[in-house]
């Protein structure tokens, strides 16, 4: 009698382990579960998939670096048992959407934002020169995938208006609202209705202060940051004021009467 021993090829096509370099598999890995999902952090462009077969004689394909620069991808890991039996595991990979709804920059074509732009500051005001009929607001989102509405040309024919700029983050739910209150500056009148005045309202730096027959008094000039840039007593009924720096200024006149 002759006995001949042979090798029986294994048919185990399961995985002993399955992991990703970013995020967490959902559900948790189980050799009997073949479908998974994973969300990776904002900005992730590639994910490495690693897998080990239960049978060391089985082969594994589909692991390695997976490109997710488009925002999503599906990794298919195929295990081939020694006898040719196959089993596929799939991982649906999604890159998380950005929730950044802030602005990188906010500018106006005329006037000066008060306060100066800060992405964390949502409310601003701007004084515009007399005669201004429109102003352009330019807003740039911090995240290029966020959307911005409410910027562009703003009609100022009424003399005052509020521009509302809404930034919607890539995730579609997170928003931030920035507002700019515009006022067209038409001149200076004192609170007692006198004829004291400052002219012209638009100048190359030289202004005339007319006390309109009243006793000359104190002239104060304030910039849009609230800083006192000039404080002096007038020597005559019509005084010439010179300001070196371009900008928008507020004048306060107090007669000597």
Coordinates of C-alpha atoms in Angstrom, one line a residue:
X1 CA 0.0 0.0 0.0
X2 CA 1.1 3.5 -0.8
X3 CA -0.1 6.7 1.0
X4 CA 0.3 10.1 -0.6
X5 CA -0.1 13.3 1.5
X6 CA -1.2 16.5 -0.2
X7 CA -1.8 20.2 0.7
X8 CA -5.4 21.5 0.7
X9 CA -5.5 25.1 -0.3
X10 CA -7.2 27.4 2.2
X11 CA -10.4 29.3 1.4
X12 CA -10.1 32.0 4.1
X13 CA -10.5 35.4 2.4
X14 CA -11.2 37.5 5.5
X15 CA -9.0 40.3 7.0
X16 CA -7.4 40.2 10.4
X17 CA -7.1 44.0 10.5
X18 CA -8.1 47.0 8.5
X19 CA -7.1 50.6 9.4
X20 CA -6.8 54.1 8.0
X21 CA -4.2 56.8 8.7
X22 CA -6.8 59.5 9.4
X23 CA -10.2 59.4 10.9
X24 CA -11.9 56.4 12.5
X25 CA -13.6 53.5 10.7
X26 CA -17.4 53.3 11.2
X27 CA -18.4 50.7 12.3
X28 CA -15.4 49.5 14.2
X29 CA -13.5 46.8 12.2
X30 CA -14.9 43.3 12.2
X31 CA -13.7 40.6 9.9
X32 CA -17.3 39.7 9.0
X33 CA -18.2 43.3 8.1
X34 CA -17.2 44.5 4.7
X35 CA -18.6 48.0 4.3
X36 CA -17.1 51.0 6.2
X37 CA -17.2 54.8 6.2
X38 CA -14.7 57.3 7.5
X39 CA -14.6 61.1 7.7
X40 CA -11.2 62.7 7.7
X41 CA -10.3 66.3 8.8
X42 CA -10.6 69.4 6.7
X43 CA -7.8 69.8 4.2
X44 CA -6.8 66.1 4.0
X45 CA -5.7 65.2 0.5
X46 CA -4.7 61.6 0.9
X47 CA -5.4 58.6 3.3
X48 CA -3.3 55.5 3.7
X49 CA -5.3 52.2 4.0
X50 CA -3.6 49.3 5.7
X51 CA -4.9 45.7 5.8
X52 CA -3.6 42.2 7.0
X53 CA -5.2 39.0 5.8
X54 CA -6.3 36.3 8.4
X55 CA -4.5 33.6 6.3
X56 CA -0.9 34.5 5.7
X57 CA -1.1 32.7 2.4
X58 CA -3.9 34.9 1.1
X59 CA -3.1 38.0 -0.9
X60 CA -4.4 41.5 -0.3
X61 CA -4.8 44.3 -2.9
X62 CA -6.1 47.8 -2.8
X63 CA -4.2 49.1 0.2
X64 CA -1.8 52.1 0.2
X65 CA -2.4 55.8 -0.4
X66 CA -5.8 56.9 -1.5
X67 CA -6.3 60.3 -3.2
X68 CA -9.1 62.3 -1.5
X69 CA -8.2 65.7 -2.9
X70 CA -11.6 65.8 -4.7
X71 CA -13.4 65.6 -1.3
X72 CA -14.2 61.9 -1.3
X73 CA -13.1 58.5 -2.5
X74 CA -13.8 54.8 -2.1
X75 CA -11.1 52.4 -1.2
X76 CA -11.7 48.7 -2.3
X77 CA -9.6 46.1 -0.5
X78 CA -9.7 42.7 -2.2
X79 CA -8.6 39.6 -0.3
X80 CA -7.8 36.5 -2.4
X81 CA -7.7 33.2 -0.5
X82 CA -5.2 30.5 -1.4
X83 CA -7.9 28.6 -3.3
X84 CA -8.9 31.6 -5.3
X85 CA -11.9 32.7 -3.1
X86 CA -12.2 36.4 -3.0
X87 CA -13.8 38.9 -0.6
X88 CA -14.0 42.7 -1.0
X89 CA -14.0 45.3 1.8
X90 CA -15.0 48.9 0.9
X91 CA -14.2 52.1 2.7
X92 CA -16.1 55.2 1.7
X93 CA -13.9 58.2 2.6
X94 CA -15.2 61.7 3.0
X95 CA -13.3 64.9 3.7
X96 CA -15.1 67.0 6.4
X97 CA -16.5 70.3 5.1
X98 CA -14.9 73.5 6.4
X99 CA -17.0 75.5 9.0
X100 CA -14.9 78.7 8.6
X101 CA -17.4 81.6 7.9
X102 CA -15.0 84.4 8.5
X103 CA -13.7 87.1 6.1
X104 CA -10.1 87.4 5.1
X105 CA -10.6 91.1 4.1
X106 CA -13.3 93.7 3.9
X107 CA -12.8 97.0 2.0
X108 CA -14.8 100.0 0.8
X109 CA -14.1 102.1 -2.3
X110 CA -14.7 105.3 -0.4
X111 CA -14.3 106.4 3.2
X112 CA -12.6 104.4 6.0
X113 CA -13.9 101.4 8.0
X114 CA -14.4 102.3 11.6
X115 CA -13.0 100.3 13.4
X116 CA -10.3 99.0 11.1
X117 CA -11.1 95.6 9.7
X118 CA -10.7 92.6 12.0
X119 CA -12.2 89.2 11.0
X120 CA -13.6 88.9 14.5
X121 CA -15.4 92.3 14.4
X122 CA -18.8 92.1 12.7
X123 CA -20.1 95.7 12.8
X124 CA -18.6 98.8 11.1
X125 CA -19.5 102.3 10.1
X126 CA -18.2 104.5 7.3
X127 CA -18.6 108.3 6.7
X128 CA -18.7 109.3 3.0
X129 CA -18.0 112.6 1.4
X130 CA -20.9 114.9 0.4
X131 CA -22.1 114.0 -3.1
X132 CA -21.4 110.3 -2.8
X133 CA -24.1 108.3 -4.6
X134 CA -22.7 104.8 -4.4
X135 CA -19.9 102.9 -2.8
X136 CA -18.4 99.5 -3.6
X137 CA -17.9 96.9 -0.9
X138 CA -15.4 94.1 -1.5
X139 CA -15.4 91.1 0.8
X140 CA -13.1 88.1 0.5
X141 CA -13.8 84.9 2.5
X142 CA -11.0 83.3 4.5
X143 CA -11.8 79.9 3.1
X144 CA -12.0 79.8 -0.7
X145 CA -14.8 77.3 -0.6
X146 CA -17.1 79.6 1.4
X147 CA -19.6 81.9 -0.3
X148 CA -20.1 85.6 0.2
X149 CA -23.3 87.6 -0.5
X150 CA -24.2 91.3 0.0
X151 CA -21.0 92.9 -1.3
X152 CA -20.7 94.9 -4.5
X153 CA -22.1 98.3 -5.3
X154 CA -24.2 100.0 -2.6
X155 CA -26.7 102.7 -3.5
X156 CA -26.1 105.8 -1.4
X157 CA -28.7 108.2 -3.0
X158 CA -30.8 108.2 0.2
X159 CA -27.8 109.5 2.2
X160 CA -27.5 106.5 4.5
X161 CA -27.8 102.7 4.3
X162 CA -26.5 99.5 5.8
X163 CA -24.7 96.9 3.8
X164 CA -25.1 93.3 5.1
X165 CA -22.5 90.8 4.1
X166 CA -23.2 87.2 4.8
X167 CA -20.5 84.5 4.6
X168 CA -21.7 80.9 4.4
X169 CA -19.1 78.3 5.2
X170 CA -18.4 75.2 3.0
X171 CA -20.5 73.1 5.4
X172 CA -23.5 75.0 4.2
X173 CA -24.8 75.7 7.7
X174 CA -22.3 77.9 9.5
X175 CA -22.7 81.6 8.7
X176 CA -21.3 85.0 9.8
X177 CA -23.0 88.4 9.1
X178 CA -20.9 91.5 8.8
X179 CA -22.6 94.9 8.6
X180 CA -21.4 98.3 7.5
X181 CA -23.5 101.5 8.3
X182 CA -22.8 104.1 5.6
X183 CA -23.6 107.8 6.1
X184 CA -23.0 110.6 3.6
X185 CA -21.4 113.5 5.4
X186 CA -23.1 116.7 4.2
X187 CA -21.6 119.4 6.5
X188 CA -21.4 120.7 10.0
X189 CA -24.3 122.4 11.8
X190 CA -24.2 123.4 15.5
X191 CA -26.9 122.0 17.8
X192 CA -28.4 125.5 18.4
X193 CA -29.2 126.1 14.7
X194 CA -26.7 129.0 14.2
X195 CA -25.1 129.8 10.9
X196 CA -21.6 128.7 11.9
X197 CA -20.2 126.5 9.2
X198 CA -17.2 124.7 7.7
X199 CA -16.5 124.8 4.0
X200 CA -15.7 123.3 1.6
X201 CA -16.8 119.8 2.7
X202 CA -14.3 118.2 0.2
X203 CA -10.9 119.9 0.2
X204 CA -7.2 119.5 -0.5
X205 CA -6.6 120.0 3.2
X206 CA -7.6 123.7 3.7
X207 CA -10.9 124.5 5.3
X208 CA -12.6 127.8 6.2
X209 CA -14.4 128.0 9.6
X210 CA -17.0 130.7 9.6
X211 CA -18.4 131.8 13.0
X212 CA -21.1 133.8 11.2
X213 CA -20.8 136.9 13.2
X214 CA -20.5 135.2 16.6
X215 CA -17.5 135.7 18.9
X216 CA -14.7 133.4 17.6
X217 CA -14.2 130.4 19.9
X218 CA -12.8 126.9 20.1
X219 CA -12.2 124.7 17.0
X220 CA -11.8 121.0 17.5
X221 CA -11.2 118.5 14.7
X222 CA -11.6 114.7 15.3
X223 CA -10.7 111.8 13.0
X224 CA -12.8 108.7 12.5
X225 CA -10.8 106.8 15.2
X226 CA -11.9 109.4 17.7
X227 CA -8.5 111.0 18.0
X228 CA -8.3 114.8 18.5
X229 CA -6.1 116.1 15.7
X230 CA -6.6 119.8 16.3
X231 CA -7.7 121.9 19.3
X232 CA -7.3 125.7 19.2
X233 CA -8.9 129.0 19.8
X234 CA -9.9 131.0 16.7
X235 CA -8.4 134.4 16.3
X236 CA -10.8 135.7 13.7
X237 CA -14.4 135.4 12.6
X238 CA -13.3 133.4 9.6
X239 CA -10.5 131.0 10.3
X240 CA -8.4 128.9 7.9
X241 CA -7.6 125.4 9.0
X242 CA -5.0 123.1 7.4
X243 CA -5.0 119.3 7.9
X244 CA -2.0 117.4 6.6
X245 CA -3.4 113.9 6.4
X246 CA -6.1 112.9 3.9
X247 CA -9.2 111.4 5.5
X248 CA -12.7 112.2 6.9
X249 CA -12.9 114.5 9.9
X250 CA -15.5 115.8 12.3
X251 CA -15.4 119.5 13.3
X252 CA -16.8 120.9 16.6
X253 CA -17.2 124.6 16.8
X254 CA -17.8 126.5 20.1
X255 CA -18.4 130.2 19.8
X256 CA -17.0 132.6 22.4
X257 CA -20.5 134.0 23.1

